[in-house]
């Protein structure tokens, strides 16, 4: 359960706020866990695509069709890059500071949403605040603060939330129906494909390339010497997961270096641990299906905010490896534009432009224009 701190809050929030099909997501992600655990032989995580999730939680017009379109387009692009061997080339073209800027922006977006969930009563499907949250009660402000300060594990907070969901409305037990929910093909419009690509795929793609492929390859070689994986194999599994599952409403998924580190930290040494996790998800999805949503509808939103805050901080902390002023400047510019402009795609574009300008400035610094021209001319010759 080393990476459930990310999986639980994002899937739970999207189930409550955007009507994500929980049963389908559990079934497909369970299968993903079992297959990747068997293929790689290490605790390879399966985590939600965070940038797409952050966009869905912040934009009421970014619904299930847009989420799935973004996942299919991201997965398809990663699959093609992996099969053609272009993955490493693309990685070299995208500066790390720009990727970190997007990660910081999405982490802060999660955190800001989390604070809103904790402080105010929410109408999640409409993303509207209905007033200040009461201090006491089974979904009170004091309870959320206690969970934030005194409970160190996101999984324990989730278990507490499930228990409180039953206490808030114990009749919900009678609404649980056994058996899998129906798996239907998602209907897409041209607008969904367009919005999914612009607001979902563009900001998600650099994160997937770096954190789900390249960083995982490097970390796996560090943690598991002798079990090295290629960027091609990871690109193919990430691509196939989304090219298959997203058509049926399963949340877009990827691997992640943070999840792999979390599994290792809590004792995971083989693919068996994630296979067991996948089996548990599969059983829940097949036995209870979407009826789990009846229970989760009573889940304390204040505690959901605490879980989302954990996920946001974990994502934002990835940006701490920026050591130079220039890289930090590019990262913060990318973050600021993403948050102020409410568009990670715009932040990505501005970050790339600023990065290129700074590199050109450094290259031309203290060089006469004639020297630069002659150097360029000699290189061409």
Coordinates of C-alpha atoms in Angstrom, one line a residue:
X1 CA 0.0 0.0 0.0
X2 CA 3.0 2.2 -0.3
X3 CA 1.6 4.5 -3.1
X4 CA -2.1 4.6 -2.0
X5 CA -1.5 8.0 -0.6
X6 CA -1.8 9.3 -4.2
X7 CA -4.2 6.8 -5.6
X8 CA -6.9 7.1 -3.0
X9 CA -7.4 10.9 -2.7
X10 CA -7.4 11.5 -6.5
X11 CA -9.7 8.7 -7.4
X12 CA -12.0 9.4 -4.5
X13 CA -12.1 13.2 -5.3
X14 CA -12.9 12.5 -9.0
X15 CA -15.6 9.9 -8.1
X16 CA -17.4 12.4 -5.9
X17 CA -16.8 15.6 -7.9
X18 CA -16.8 14.4 -11.5
X19 CA -18.8 11.1 -11.4
X20 CA -15.8 8.9 -12.3
X21 CA -16.8 5.3 -12.7
X22 CA -15.2 3.8 -9.5
X23 CA -16.0 0.2 -10.3
X24 CA -14.5 0.3 -13.8
X25 CA -11.4 2.2 -12.5
X26 CA -10.9 -0.4 -9.7
X27 CA -11.2 -3.3 -12.2
X28 CA -8.8 -1.9 -14.8
X29 CA -6.2 -0.6 -12.3
X30 CA -6.3 -3.9 -10.5
X31 CA -5.5 -5.7 -13.8
X32 CA -2.7 -3.1 -14.5
X33 CA -1.2 -3.9 -11.1
X34 CA -1.2 -7.6 -11.6
X35 CA 0.2 -7.5 -15.2
X36 CA 3.0 -4.9 -14.5
X37 CA 4.0 -6.7 -11.3
X38 CA 4.4 -10.0 -13.3
X39 CA 6.2 -8.3 -16.2
X40 CA 8.7 -6.2 -14.2
X41 CA 9.2 -8.3 -11.1
X42 CA 9.4 -5.1 -8.9
X43 CA 6.7 -3.1 -7.1
X44 CA 5.9 -1.0 -10.2
X45 CA 3.2 1.5 -9.2
X46 CA 0.1 2.4 -11.1
X47 CA -1.0 5.9 -10.3
X48 CA -3.5 8.5 -11.6
X49 CA -2.2 11.1 -14.1
X50 CA -2.0 14.0 -11.7
X51 CA -2.1 16.9 -14.1
X52 CA -5.2 15.6 -15.8
X53 CA -6.8 15.1 -12.3
X54 CA -5.9 18.6 -11.2
X55 CA -7.5 20.1 -14.3
X56 CA -10.6 18.1 -13.7
X57 CA -10.9 19.1 -10.1
X58 CA -10.4 22.8 -10.9
X59 CA -12.6 23.1 -14.0
X60 CA -16.3 22.1 -13.9
X61 CA -16.4 21.8 -17.7
X62 CA -13.6 19.2 -17.7
X63 CA -15.8 16.1 -17.2
X64 CA -15.4 12.3 -17.8
X65 CA -15.2 12.6 -21.7
X66 CA -12.5 15.2 -21.5
X67 CA -10.5 13.2 -18.8
X68 CA -10.6 10.0 -20.9
X69 CA -9.8 11.9 -24.2
X70 CA -6.7 13.4 -22.4
X71 CA -5.7 9.9 -21.2
X72 CA -6.1 8.3 -24.6
X73 CA -4.1 11.0 -26.4
X74 CA -1.4 11.0 -23.7
X75 CA -1.1 7.2 -23.8
X76 CA -1.1 7.1 -27.6
X77 CA 1.7 9.7 -27.8
X78 CA 3.8 7.9 -25.2
X79 CA 3.2 4.5 -26.9
X80 CA 4.4 5.9 -30.3
X81 CA 7.4 7.6 -28.8
X82 CA 8.4 4.4 -27.0
X83 CA 7.9 2.1 -30.0
X84 CA 9.8 4.4 -32.4
X85 CA 12.7 5.0 -30.0
X86 CA 12.1 8.8 -29.9
X87 CA 11.5 8.8 -26.1
X88 CA 15.0 9.7 -25.2
X89 CA 15.2 12.5 -27.8
X90 CA 11.9 14.1 -26.6
X91 CA 13.2 13.9 -23.0
X92 CA 16.3 15.8 -24.0
X93 CA 14.3 18.6 -25.6
X94 CA 12.1 19.2 -22.5
X95 CA 14.1 21.0 -19.7
X96 CA 13.8 19.5 -16.2
X97 CA 13.0 23.0 -14.8
X98 CA 9.9 23.3 -17.0
X99 CA 8.7 19.9 -15.9
X100 CA 9.3 20.8 -12.3
X101 CA 7.3 24.0 -12.8
X102 CA 4.3 22.1 -14.0
X103 CA 4.7 19.6 -11.1
X104 CA 4.8 22.5 -8.6
X105 CA 1.8 24.2 -10.2
X106 CA -0.3 21.0 -10.1
X107 CA 0.8 20.3 -6.5
X108 CA -0.2 23.8 -5.4
X109 CA -3.4 23.4 -7.3
X110 CA -4.2 20.2 -5.3
X111 CA -3.2 22.0 -2.1
X112 CA -5.4 25.0 -2.8
X113 CA -8.4 22.7 -3.6
X114 CA -7.6 20.8 -0.4
X115 CA -7.7 23.9 1.8
X116 CA -11.0 24.8 0.2
X117 CA -12.4 21.4 1.0
X118 CA -11.3 21.6 4.6
X119 CA -12.4 25.2 5.3
X120 CA -15.8 25.2 3.6
X121 CA -18.8 23.0 3.0
X122 CA -18.7 21.7 -0.6
X123 CA -21.1 20.9 -3.4
X124 CA -18.5 18.7 -5.1
X125 CA -20.3 18.0 -8.4
X126 CA -20.7 21.8 -9.0
X127 CA -17.3 22.7 -7.4
X128 CA -19.1 25.3 -5.3
X129 CA -18.5 26.3 -1.7
X130 CA -21.7 26.6 0.4
X131 CA -20.4 28.2 3.5
X132 CA -18.0 27.9 6.4
X133 CA -17.5 24.3 7.8
X134 CA -18.6 23.8 11.4
X135 CA -15.9 23.3 14.0
X136 CA -17.5 20.1 15.5
X137 CA -19.2 17.1 14.0
X138 CA -18.4 14.0 12.0
X139 CA -17.3 16.3 9.1
X140 CA -16.1 19.2 11.3
X141 CA -13.1 21.4 11.1
X142 CA -11.5 20.0 14.3
X143 CA -11.7 16.5 12.9
X144 CA -9.9 17.5 9.7
X145 CA -7.2 19.4 11.7
X146 CA -6.6 16.3 14.0
X147 CA -6.2 14.1 10.9
X148 CA -3.8 16.5 9.4
X149 CA -1.6 16.9 12.5
X150 CA -1.7 13.6 14.3
X151 CA -2.3 10.8 11.7
X152 CA 0.9 10.2 9.7
X153 CA -0.5 7.8 7.2
X154 CA -2.9 8.7 4.4
X155 CA -4.2 5.2 4.4
X156 CA -5.2 5.4 8.0
X157 CA -6.9 8.7 7.3
X158 CA -8.8 7.0 4.5
X159 CA -9.9 4.1 6.8
X160 CA -11.1 6.6 9.4
X161 CA -13.1 8.4 6.7
X162 CA -14.8 5.2 5.6
X163 CA -15.8 4.4 9.2
X164 CA -17.2 7.9 9.6
X165 CA -19.1 7.5 6.3
X166 CA -21.0 4.6 7.8
X167 CA -21.5 6.4 11.1
X168 CA -22.9 9.5 9.3
X169 CA -25.5 7.4 7.5
X170 CA -25.6 3.8 8.5
X171 CA -28.5 3.0 6.2
X172 CA -26.1 3.3 3.3
X173 CA -25.3 -0.4 4.0
X174 CA -28.6 -1.3 2.4
X175 CA -27.7 0.6 -0.8
X176 CA -24.7 -1.6 -1.5
X177 CA -25.4 -4.0 -4.3
X178 CA -23.1 -7.0 -5.0
X179 CA -21.8 -7.6 -8.5
X180 CA -19.7 -5.6 -10.9
X181 CA -21.2 -2.4 -12.4
X182 CA -21.8 -2.2 -16.2
X183 CA -18.7 -1.2 -18.2
X184 CA -19.8 1.1 -21.0
X185 CA -17.9 2.8 -23.8
X186 CA -17.4 6.6 -23.2
X187 CA -19.1 8.8 -25.7
X188 CA -16.7 11.6 -27.0
X189 CA -17.5 14.8 -28.8
X190 CA -15.1 16.9 -30.9
X191 CA -15.1 19.4 -28.1
X192 CA -14.1 16.8 -25.6
X193 CA -11.1 15.7 -27.8
X194 CA -10.0 19.3 -28.3
X195 CA -10.3 20.3 -24.6
X196 CA -8.8 17.1 -23.4
X197 CA -5.8 17.6 -25.6
X198 CA -5.2 21.3 -24.8
X199 CA -5.9 21.3 -21.1
X200 CA -5.1 17.7 -20.3
X201 CA -2.6 16.1 -22.7
X202 CA -0.2 19.1 -23.2
X203 CA 0.6 19.6 -19.5
X204 CA 0.5 15.9 -18.6
X205 CA 2.8 14.7 -21.4
X206 CA 6.1 16.2 -20.1
X207 CA 5.3 14.9 -16.6
X208 CA 4.6 11.4 -18.0
X209 CA 7.8 11.4 -20.1
X210 CA 10.0 12.4 -17.1
X211 CA 8.3 11.0 -14.0
X212 CA 6.6 7.9 -15.4
X213 CA 9.4 6.7 -17.8
X214 CA 12.8 8.3 -17.5
X215 CA 12.8 8.8 -13.7
X216 CA 11.4 5.3 -13.1
X217 CA 14.2 3.7 -15.3
X218 CA 16.8 5.6 -13.3
X219 CA 15.3 4.8 -9.9
X220 CA 14.7 1.1 -10.6
X221 CA 18.4 0.7 -11.5
X222 CA 19.3 2.4 -8.2
X223 CA 16.9 0.4 -6.0
X224 CA 17.0 -2.9 -7.9
X225 CA 20.5 -3.5 -9.3
X226 CA 20.5 -6.0 -12.1
X227 CA 16.8 -5.4 -12.9
X228 CA 17.1 -2.5 -15.3
X229 CA 14.2 -1.6 -17.6
X230 CA 14.2 0.4 -20.9
X231 CA 12.3 3.5 -21.6
X232 CA 10.7 1.7 -24.4
X233 CA 9.1 -1.0 -22.2
X234 CA 7.8 1.5 -19.7
X235 CA 6.4 3.7 -22.5
X236 CA 4.6 0.7 -24.0
X237 CA 2.9 -0.3 -20.7
X238 CA 1.9 3.3 -19.9
X239 CA 0.5 3.7 -23.4
X240 CA -1.4 0.5 -23.5
X241 CA -3.0 1.1 -20.1
X242 CA -4.6 4.2 -21.3
X243 CA -5.3 3.1 -24.9
X244 CA -7.4 0.3 -23.5
X245 CA -8.9 1.5 -20.2
X246 CA -9.8 5.1 -21.0
X247 CA -12.3 4.1 -23.7
X248 CA -14.4 2.4 -20.9
X249 CA -14.1 5.2 -18.3
X250 CA -11.1 4.0 -16.3
X251 CA -9.1 6.8 -14.8
X252 CA -5.9 7.6 -16.9
X253 CA -2.9 5.9 -15.2
X254 CA 0.9 5.9 -15.4
X255 CA 3.9 4.7 -13.5
X256 CA 5.7 7.1 -11.1
X257 CA 9.1 7.4 -9.4
X258 CA 7.5 8.6 -6.2
X259 CA 5.2 5.6 -6.1
X260 CA 8.1 3.2 -6.7
X261 CA 10.1 4.9 -3.9
X262 CA 7.0 4.6 -1.6
X263 CA 6.6 0.9 -2.3
X264 CA 10.3 0.3 -1.6
X265 CA 10.2 2.4 1.5
X266 CA 7.5 0.3 3.0
X267 CA 9.2 -3.0 2.2
X268 CA 8.2 -3.8 -1.4
X269 CA 10.9 -5.8 -3.1
X270 CA 9.1 -7.8 -5.8
X271 CA 6.1 -7.6 -8.2
X272 CA 4.1 -9.7 -5.7
X273 CA 3.1 -6.8 -3.5
X274 CA 1.6 -4.7 -6.3
X275 CA 0.0 -7.9 -7.7
X276 CA -1.7 -8.4 -4.3
X277 CA -2.8 -4.8 -4.3
X278 CA -4.2 -5.3 -7.8
X279 CA -6.1 -8.4 -6.7
X280 CA -7.7 -6.4 -3.9
X281 CA -8.8 -3.7 -6.3
X282 CA -10.1 -6.3 -8.7
X283 CA -12.2 -8.0 -6.0
X284 CA -13.6 -4.7 -4.8
X285 CA -14.5 -3.7 -8.4
X286 CA -16.1 -7.1 -9.2
X287 CA -17.9 -7.6 -5.9
X288 CA -19.1 -4.1 -5.1
X289 CA -18.7 -2.1 -8.3
X290 CA -20.0 1.4 -8.4
X291 CA -22.2 0.8 -5.4
X292 CA -19.1 1.8 -3.4
X293 CA -19.9 5.3 -4.5
X294 CA -22.9 5.3 -2.2
X295 CA -20.6 4.8 0.7
X296 CA -18.1 7.4 -0.6
X297 CA -20.8 10.0 -1.0
X298 CA -20.9 10.1 2.8
X299 CA -17.1 10.3 3.1
X300 CA -16.2 13.5 5.1
X301 CA -15.2 16.1 2.7
X302 CA -12.9 17.7 5.3
X303 CA -10.9 14.5 5.5
X304 CA -10.9 14.2 1.7
X305 CA -9.2 17.7 1.8
X306 CA -6.5 16.3 4.1
X307 CA -5.9 13.4 1.8
X308 CA -5.7 15.7 -1.2
X309 CA -3.3 18.0 0.7
X310 CA -1.0 15.0 1.3
X311 CA -1.0 14.3 -2.5
X312 CA -0.4 17.9 -3.4
X313 CA 2.5 18.3 -1.1
X314 CA 4.1 15.1 -2.4
X315 CA 3.9 16.3 -6.0
X316 CA 5.1 19.9 -5.2
X317 CA 8.1 18.5 -3.3
X318 CA 9.5 17.2 -6.5
X319 CA 10.6 20.7 -7.4
X320 CA 13.2 21.0 -4.6
X321 CA 16.0 19.7 -6.8
X322 CA 16.3 23.0 -8.7
X323 CA 19.8 24.3 -7.6
X324 CA 20.5 27.3 -9.9
X325 CA 18.8 30.7 -10.0
X326 CA 18.0 30.4 -13.7
X327 CA 16.4 27.0 -13.4
X328 CA 14.4 28.2 -10.3
X329 CA 13.3 31.3 -12.2
X330 CA 12.1 29.2 -15.2
X331 CA 10.3 26.8 -12.8
X332 CA 8.6 29.6 -10.9
X333 CA 7.6 31.4 -14.1
X334 CA 6.0 28.2 -15.4
X335 CA 4.2 27.7 -12.1
X336 CA 3.0 31.3 -11.8
X337 CA 1.5 31.4 -15.4
X338 CA -0.1 28.0 -14.9
X339 CA -1.8 29.1 -11.7
X340 CA -2.7 32.7 -12.6
X341 CA -3.8 31.7 -16.2
X342 CA -5.5 28.5 -15.0
X343 CA -3.8 26.7 -17.8
X344 CA -0.8 24.3 -17.4
X345 CA -0.5 24.2 -21.2
X346 CA 0.1 28.0 -21.2
X347 CA 2.5 27.7 -18.3
X348 CA 4.4 25.0 -20.2
X349 CA 4.7 27.2 -23.3
X350 CA 5.9 30.3 -21.4
X351 CA 8.4 28.1 -19.5
X352 CA 9.9 26.8 -22.7
X353 CA 10.1 30.3 -24.2
X354 CA 11.8 31.7 -21.0
X355 CA 14.2 28.8 -21.0
X356 CA 15.2 29.3 -24.6
X357 CA 15.7 33.1 -24.1
X358 CA 17.9 32.5 -21.0
X359 CA 20.0 29.9 -22.9
X360 CA 20.4 32.3 -25.8
X361 CA 21.4 35.1 -23.5
X362 CA 24.0 33.0 -21.8
X363 CA 25.4 31.8 -25.2
X364 CA 25.7 35.4 -26.5
X365 CA 26.9 36.9 -23.3
X366 CA 30.2 38.9 -23.7
X367 CA 30.3 37.9 -27.4
X368 CA 30.2 40.5 -30.2
X369 CA 27.5 39.9 -32.8
X370 CA 30.2 39.4 -35.5
X371 CA 31.8 36.6 -33.5
X372 CA 28.5 34.9 -33.1
X373 CA 27.8 35.1 -36.8
X374 CA 31.2 33.8 -37.8
X375 CA 30.9 30.9 -35.3
X376 CA 27.6 29.9 -36.7
X377 CA 28.9 30.3 -40.3
X378 CA 31.9 28.1 -39.5
X379 CA 29.7 25.4 -37.9
X380 CA 27.6 25.3 -41.0
X381 CA 30.7 24.9 -43.2

